[in-house]
Amino acid sequence: MASVSVPRTAAGILRRPTATTGVWSWFTTVDHKKIGIMYGVAAFAFFLIGGLEALLIRAQLAGPELSVVNADQYNQLFTMHGVTMIFLFVMPMAAAFFNYLIPLQIGARDVAFPRLNAFSFWVFLLGGLFLYSSWFLGGAPNGGWFGYAPNSTTDPSVGMSFYALGLLITGIASAASAVNLAVTVINMRAPGMSLFRVPIFTWMGLVVQFLLVFSLPIITVALFQLLFDRRWDTAFFDPTRGGDPILWQHMFWLFGHPEVYILILPAFGIISEILPVFSRKPLFGYQFVVFSGIAIGFIGFGVWAHHMYAAGLGPVANTAFGISTAIIAVPTGVKIFNWMATMYGGDLRFRSPMLYVVGAIMMFVIGGLSGVMHSVVPSDYQQTDTYFIVAHFHYVIFGGGVFAFFAGLVFWWPKVFGRMLSERLAKIQFWIMLVGFNLTFGPMHVLGMQGMIRRSFTYPEALGLTFWNQMATVGSYLIAVAVLVFIANVVITQRKPKGLDDEDPWDARSLEWTTSSPPPEHNFDEIPTVHALDEFWHRKYVEDERGRVVRVPAGAAPDHDPARGGGSGHAIHLPSPSFWPLVAAIGLPVMGYGVLYSWWVLALGALVTVVGLYGWALEPSVAEEA
Amino acid sequence: MKSKARWTRSWPLALVLAALALSACSDPNLPQNTFAPAGPVARKQADLFWPVFWVAVGVFLVVEGGIVWMAIRFRHRRDRDRFPAQIHGNSRLEVGWTILPAVVIAVIMVPTVSLIWDLARPAGAGALNVTAEGHQWWWGFRYTDEDMRTSYDQPIVTADVLVIPVGRDVSLSLESAGGLIGGGPEQADYAVIHSFWVPRLAGKQDVVPGRTNRLVLRADEPGTYWGQCAEFCGLQHAQMRFRVVALPQAEWERWVANQKRPAVTPTDPEARRGMDLFLNGVSGGGQCIACHAVGGTEAASPAGPNLTHFADPTHECFAGCIWETSDRAALEEWLRNPTQAKLGSKMPDYNLTEDEIDALVAYLYSLT
């Protein structure tokens, strides 16, 4: 390759890193597994921060007219709680699972673009830190995660500028990652893995990446308009100068509703993956679960104005969006019925991942039902912008999503770290979290119907909302206890010696369990050939002609062909570590500060990113052998 | 078997208990309770909520009950190490549970769509027309009908409290009316989105700058109905409250007659002094009339709350209805330090002396 000589000249400043262990290796790694772990750690850290914000919110609302925080601080807290949990926790935590598992589940050595993957992570992390730096630079975003203009364009604090820039930066991370993972699933599946042998988690991952690819451009345009209105006094959302405040709402929710499915489909994938393992049955109606996921993705682009029933779009629009919102319940119901049918007649083993999965389904059903109620437009006129909505989406995203994440964490922990989390602590955490969760968000249904508005830092005693608010506050602190139990579980587990008694602790079904735990850097000594959906299970068991299961004798699995010999991992060329994705990423938040403070800083940031991209482009993906 | 029988017998009791608990929800003593409707709009909305809710409860019981039943029935037992039958799917079932929810939803959507159109109908000819104006962070109400003009040829205007006659449709035009106060970025009253909500009378309707949304509502019983802005509108969104006072016909007519009169000129010397400060400026140079109007005087600015009948008994509360008008101490504190009493309030701190505060309070209380 002609370009091989170019990085040699660049090596004067940044020598090509080679280390695969040690602290520095994390900064230069392009290994999807390390990047997945970093996504997970960063997302969990943001989860803790967002959780602390939630605890402050609940402390302030523990009684009428308290002043734990003032109105200004409260508005920043609820905005940052939402932004953090959506953009800095759920999305990157899903990305952690996708990054780590998708290549393993499809039998690939890495993602399609390993350095782009590293770039995505660093951009996300730096974007999150950029957002949080606003606390020290004049105030955090304070206009809600939905940032309705013109309140967001006229607010005198600098916060909403950080919001626009921060989400633009993390949006770049999501877009790059979405393209990367979609290409990976489409192009890099192991021989024999047709689309209908792709594990269901990876399928849901693929749908999510397409949702991201199509929805992120919309919010990107909207955020640029918001930023320009704020910073350079354009008038996209100012009706006195020809703009329109409703334009923001259309664009935000045209992104924002697919975003809801971006948040929940990874959880559906985790549920659909884990439920069959502990039911000892294949996923019921695999193809219907796949297609319902795709259908949810499509219909998810056609329901956005159900966030805007009260905006005055008129009865035609409200009718249309009421009906489309109701229709989305159909594919969602199909998923739930298939999960139930998977459990039916199974041999249900309630080990900790199964507890979380069943909990997630049961909590999601509640959120789904209150969601269907939002298609009933006239009664939604009462519910919209109240705590009823807060209850609804927490049942979906916490009840469905976060419970599923914990299921995934407990289930794949041995795969990732080579150690089993304590079953006992995981179960204790589950029960505390289940009680705490329902105590927090269950009463909010009542509060909303009794007239408690969202985004309200206080309420007068006369409204009679005190009792249920107190319950919710108690519940939220129980959730905090549950999270502490999880942290204790992790700390205790990581101090245990590495190694699993059983390389297949759950009797799992998919390809990631065919390799060692943790997997070697190159994932598979030899790229597996896939013969079936649930490939790994079919290597362990066969069904006889009457559907009964017979265990395959060791060594008789179709892939275990002694003539081909076991690979040892030698002579596998993996992409080499690189500094350039990190360099390119660092330029973006610098540009962000530049937009707010100085053209010179903006130019400096752009320069850093361009240098990073050039260094990256001119460097071969695999370093020359030294 | 025995415990099973007891369970089957006790579930109707459980349903009755649940229904009782739910009926406690409709407590009219909670001033913003959507379950205690006091007018046709809120009642139709609640009447649509309940059947949908019970359908949801039915689905909830079937699905969650099914999951719990399976979790018990099919749980792993130590003495059984066999594989369950490996069933991969069943197309007939799939079609069935695609159609079933679709049918349920179709049934729900029939009354839904019909009520959407019912509520979208404009008010009839006899309706009272009022323009509700959302400001940061209080509500103003302008009565736009010809027969609601005052003796000094202005429309009747109130702040914080909307007074309506019982049993008559009120057609509200909703407008975002900020932008009248200039000054630095912290002082300006921006035209932003609000949402008009009186839970016991009607669901929400947003107030959007640059357009006029409409809402028709009616109160069936005399009384005070609490409302508040439901769309986040900035720093004090939480304290942008208001009330709707519904009066019987005779009282309504008396109220209208009083509102048509210009403000009282006080005879009490303290209140006279307050009026003088109000109209001509306070010692620090601040001008109350820069923002406030008092009908029949030269104070005519529409930027802040209209104070013409500040002490009328229907004007129960002030400053976004966070304090009762009768609460003298709160009123004094509000004048003493408006931006701290209500953080970020657009009413500037004029550094009033205690003496000036006493005089202004006396004047305000004289404005019946």
CSV table of C-alpha atoms in Angstrom, one decimal, chain A residues 70-72 75 78 142-144 146 148-151 154-156 239 244-246 249 279-286 288 309-313 315-316 318-319 322-323 326-327 329-330 333-334 336-341 343-350 358 361-363 365-366 369 372-373 375-386 388 446 448-460 462-465 507 509 537-538 541 543 547 549 551, chain B residues 24-26 29-35 41-42 44-46 48-49 52-53 55-57 59-60 62-72 74-77 80-91 93-95 97-102 105 108-109 111-113 115-117 119-120 136 185-186 190-193 195 197-211 213 226 228-239 241 343:
chain,number,residue,atom,x,y,z
A,70,ASN,CA,-34.8,26.7,44.4
A,71,ALA,CA,-36.7,27.0,41.2
A,72,ASP,CA,-33.6,27.7,39.1
A,75,ASN,CA,-35.2,23.4,36.5
A,78,PHE,CA,-34.9,17.9,36.0
A,142,ASN,CA,-32.8,24.4,32.2
A,143,GLY,CA,-35.5,24.1,29.5
A,144,GLY,CA,-36.3,20.4,29.7
A,146,PHE,CA,-37.6,18.6,25.0
A,148,TYR,CA,-39.4,23.8,23.6
A,149,ALA,CA,-38.8,27.0,21.7
A,150,PRO,CA,-39.2,29.9,22.3
A,151,ASN,CA,-38.6,29.3,26.0
A,154,THR,CA,-35.1,33.2,25.0
A,155,ASP,CA,-33.9,31.9,28.3
A,156,PRO,CA,-31.1,34.2,29.5
A,239,PRO,CA,-43.2,34.2,15.3
A,244,ASP,CA,-42.8,29.2,14.2
A,245,PRO,CA,-42.5,27.7,17.7
A,246,ILE,CA,-44.5,24.6,16.5
A,249,GLN,CA,-42.1,20.6,18.3
A,279,SER,CA,-37.4,-21.2,29.8
A,280,ARG,CA,-35.4,-23.9,28.1
A,281,LYS,CA,-37.4,-23.3,25.0
A,282,PRO,CA,-36.7,-21.4,21.7
A,283,LEU,CA,-38.1,-17.9,21.4
A,284,PHE,CA,-41.8,-18.4,20.3
A,285,GLY,CA,-42.4,-16.9,16.9
A,286,TYR,CA,-38.9,-15.6,16.3
A,288,PHE,CA,-42.9,-12.5,14.3
A,309,TYR,CA,-52.4,17.0,21.1
A,310,ALA,CA,-52.9,20.2,23.1
A,311,ALA,CA,-50.8,22.3,20.8
A,312,GLY,CA,-53.8,23.2,18.6
A,313,LEU,CA,-53.1,21.1,15.5
A,315,PRO,CA,-59.1,17.6,15.1
A,316,VAL,CA,-57.9,16.0,11.9
A,318,ASN,CA,-55.4,14.7,16.5
A,319,THR,CA,-57.6,11.9,15.0
A,322,GLY,CA,-54.5,9.1,18.0
A,323,ILE,CA,-55.2,6.2,15.6
A,326,ALA,CA,-53.1,3.1,19.0
A,327,ILE,CA,-51.9,1.0,16.1
A,329,ALA,CA,-49.8,-1.2,20.4
A,330,VAL,CA,-50.4,-4.1,18.0
A,333,GLY,CA,-48.7,-6.7,22.0
A,334,VAL,CA,-47.4,-9.3,19.5
A,336,ILE,CA,-45.5,-9.6,24.7
A,337,PHE,CA,-47.7,-12.5,23.6
A,338,ASN,CA,-44.7,-14.2,22.1
A,339,TRP,CA,-42.8,-13.8,25.3
A,340,MET,CA,-45.7,-15.3,27.2
A,341,ALA,CA,-45.9,-18.2,24.7
A,343,MET,CA,-42.7,-19.1,28.9
A,344,TYR,CA,-45.7,-21.3,28.4
A,345,GLY,CA,-44.9,-25.0,29.0
A,346,GLY,CA,-41.3,-24.2,29.6
A,347,ASP,CA,-39.0,-25.3,32.4
A,348,LEU,CA,-38.7,-21.8,34.0
A,349,ARG,CA,-35.5,-21.4,36.0
A,350,PHE,CA,-35.7,-18.3,38.1
A,358,VAL,CA,-39.9,-11.3,33.9
A,361,ILE,CA,-42.0,-7.6,30.9
A,362,MET,CA,-44.5,-7.1,33.7
A,363,MET,CA,-43.5,-3.5,34.3
A,365,VAL,CA,-46.9,-4.0,30.3
A,366,ILE,CA,-48.1,-1.4,32.7
A,369,LEU,CA,-51.2,0.1,28.8
A,372,VAL,CA,-52.4,3.1,24.8
A,373,MET,CA,-54.4,5.4,27.0
A,375,SER,CA,-54.1,7.4,22.1
A,376,VAL,CA,-57.4,8.3,23.6
A,377,VAL,CA,-56.9,11.9,22.7
A,378,PRO,CA,-59.6,13.7,24.8
A,379,SER,CA,-58.6,12.0,28.0
A,380,ASP,CA,-55.0,12.7,27.1
A,381,TYR,CA,-55.9,16.5,27.2
A,382,GLN,CA,-56.1,15.9,30.9
A,383,GLN,CA,-53.1,13.7,31.2
A,384,THR,CA,-50.5,15.4,29.1
A,385,ASP,CA,-47.8,17.4,31.0
A,386,THR,CA,-48.8,15.8,34.3
A,388,PHE,CA,-49.4,10.6,34.8
A,446,VAL,CA,-52.6,9.1,40.8
A,448,GLY,CA,-51.1,13.2,37.6
A,449,MET,CA,-54.8,12.6,37.5
A,450,GLN,CA,-55.2,14.6,40.7
A,451,GLY,CA,-53.7,17.6,39.0
A,452,MET,CA,-49.9,17.6,39.6
A,453,ILE,CA,-48.1,19.1,36.6
A,454,ARG,CA,-44.7,18.0,35.4
A,455,ARG,CA,-41.5,20.1,35.7
A,456,SER,CA,-42.9,21.8,38.8
A,457,PHE,CA,-40.4,22.6,41.6
A,458,THR,CA,-43.1,22.9,44.2
A,459,TYR,CA,-46.8,22.3,44.9
A,460,PRO,CA,-49.1,24.0,47.5
A,462,ALA,CA,-54.0,22.7,49.3
A,463,LEU,CA,-53.7,20.5,46.2
A,464,GLY,CA,-53.7,17.4,48.5
A,465,LEU,CA,-50.7,15.8,46.7
A,507,ASP,CA,-27.0,-23.2,29.3
A,509,ARG,CA,-28.1,-20.5,23.1
A,537,TRP,CA,-27.8,-24.6,21.6
A,538,HIS,CA,-27.9,-26.8,18.5
A,541,TYR,CA,-28.7,-30.6,21.7
A,543,GLU,CA,-34.4,-32.4,18.6
A,547,GLY,CA,-39.6,-32.6,19.0
A,549,VAL,CA,-34.4,-32.9,23.0
A,551,ARG,CA,-28.0,-34.0,24.2
B,24,ALA,CA,-62.1,7.8,46.7
B,25,CYS,CA,-60.1,9.2,43.8
B,26,SER,CA,-62.9,11.4,42.7
B,29,ASN,CA,-61.9,18.6,47.8
B,30,LEU,CA,-58.7,18.2,45.8
B,31,PRO,CA,-58.9,21.4,43.8
B,32,GLN,CA,-57.2,20.1,40.7
B,33,ASN,CA,-58.7,16.6,40.6
B,34,THR,CA,-59.5,15.5,37.1
B,35,PHE,CA,-61.7,12.7,38.6
B,41,VAL,CA,-65.9,19.1,29.0
B,42,ALA,CA,-64.0,17.6,31.9
B,44,LYS,CA,-66.9,13.9,28.9
B,45,GLN,CA,-63.1,13.5,29.2
B,46,ALA,CA,-63.4,11.6,32.5
B,48,LEU,CA,-64.0,8.4,28.3
B,49,PHE,CA,-61.1,7.8,30.7
B,52,VAL,CA,-60.7,2.8,28.7
B,53,PHE,CA,-59.1,2.4,32.1
B,55,VAL,CA,-60.3,-2.2,29.5
B,56,ALA,CA,-56.7,-1.6,30.4
B,57,VAL,CA,-57.3,-3.2,33.8
B,59,VAL,CA,-55.8,-6.6,29.8
B,60,PHE,CA,-53.5,-6.0,32.8
B,62,VAL,CA,-55.0,-11.3,31.8
B,63,VAL,CA,-51.4,-10.6,30.9
B,64,GLU,CA,-49.9,-10.1,34.4
B,65,GLY,CA,-52.0,-12.8,35.8
B,66,GLY,CA,-51.0,-15.1,33.0
B,67,ILE,CA,-47.3,-14.4,33.6
B,68,VAL,CA,-47.6,-15.0,37.4
B,69,TRP,CA,-49.6,-18.2,36.8
B,70,MET,CA,-47.0,-19.5,34.4
B,71,ALA,CA,-44.1,-18.5,36.7
B,72,ILE,CA,-45.7,-20.8,39.3
B,74,PHE,CA,-44.0,-24.0,34.9
B,75,ARG,CA,-41.3,-23.2,37.4
B,76,HIS,CA,-38.4,-25.6,37.4
B,77,ARG,CA,-38.7,-28.4,39.9
B,80,ARG,CA,-37.7,-32.9,37.0
B,81,ASP,CA,-34.7,-32.7,34.7
B,82,ARG,CA,-36.4,-32.9,31.3
B,83,PHE,CA,-36.6,-30.6,28.4
B,84,PRO,CA,-40.0,-29.1,27.7
B,85,ALA,CA,-41.4,-29.5,24.2
B,86,GLN,CA,-39.5,-27.3,21.8
B,87,ILE,CA,-42.2,-25.2,20.2
B,88,HIS,CA,-41.0,-22.7,17.8
B,89,GLY,CA,-44.2,-20.9,17.0
B,90,ASN,CA,-47.7,-21.1,15.7
B,91,SER,CA,-48.9,-18.9,12.9
B,93,LEU,CA,-51.8,-17.9,17.3
B,94,GLU,CA,-49.8,-15.1,15.8
B,95,VAL,CA,-52.6,-14.0,13.6
B,97,TRP,CA,-53.0,-12.1,18.8
B,98,THR,CA,-52.4,-9.6,16.1
B,99,ILE,CA,-56.1,-9.2,15.4
B,100,LEU,CA,-57.3,-9.3,19.0
B,101,PRO,CA,-55.6,-6.1,20.2
B,102,ALA,CA,-56.4,-4.5,16.9
B,105,ILE,CA,-58.2,-0.7,19.9
B,108,ILE,CA,-61.7,2.2,21.9
B,109,MET,CA,-61.1,4.6,19.0
B,111,PRO,CA,-65.8,7.1,21.1
B,112,THR,CA,-62.3,8.7,21.1
B,113,VAL,CA,-62.6,10.1,17.6
B,115,LEU,CA,-65.2,13.1,21.3
B,116,ILE,CA,-62.2,14.7,19.5
B,117,TRP,CA,-64.7,16.3,17.0
B,119,LEU,CA,-64.8,19.0,21.7
B,120,ALA,CA,-63.4,20.8,18.7
B,136,GLN,CA,-44.2,34.9,32.4
B,185,PRO,CA,-32.5,39.5,29.4
B,186,GLU,CA,-33.4,38.8,33.0
B,190,TYR,CA,-40.9,36.7,26.8
B,191,ALA,CA,-43.7,35.4,24.7
B,192,VAL,CA,-43.3,31.6,25.2
B,193,ILE,CA,-45.6,28.6,25.1
B,195,SER,CA,-50.8,25.7,28.5
B,197,TRP,CA,-55.5,24.0,32.4
B,198,VAL,CA,-58.4,23.9,34.8
B,199,PRO,CA,-58.5,20.2,35.6
B,200,ARG,CA,-62.1,20.2,37.0
B,201,LEU,CA,-63.4,22.1,34.0
B,202,ALA,CA,-61.4,21.0,30.9
B,203,GLY,CA,-58.3,19.4,29.7
B,204,LYS,CA,-55.3,21.4,28.5
B,205,GLN,CA,-55.0,23.7,25.5
B,206,ASP,CA,-51.6,25.2,24.7
B,207,VAL,CA,-51.0,28.9,24.4
B,208,VAL,CA,-48.6,29.4,21.5
B,209,PRO,CA,-46.9,32.6,20.5
B,210,GLY,CA,-48.1,33.8,17.1
B,211,ARG,CA,-51.3,31.9,17.0
B,213,ASN,CA,-55.9,28.6,20.2
B,226,TRP,CA,-58.0,25.9,40.4
B,228,GLN,CA,-52.3,26.4,36.4
B,229,CYS,CA,-50.0,26.6,33.4
B,230,ALA,CA,-49.1,23.1,32.3
B,231,GLU,CA,-46.4,23.7,29.7
B,232,PHE,CA,-43.0,24.4,31.0
B,233,CYS,CA,-42.5,28.2,30.4
B,234,GLY,CA,-39.4,29.1,32.3
B,235,LEU,CA,-38.1,29.8,35.8
B,236,GLN,CA,-41.4,30.1,37.6
B,237,HIS,CA,-43.5,27.7,35.6
B,238,ALA,CA,-44.5,25.9,38.8
B,239,GLN,CA,-46.0,29.1,40.2
B,241,ARG,CA,-51.4,29.4,38.8
B,343,LEU,CA,-37.5,34.1,42.3
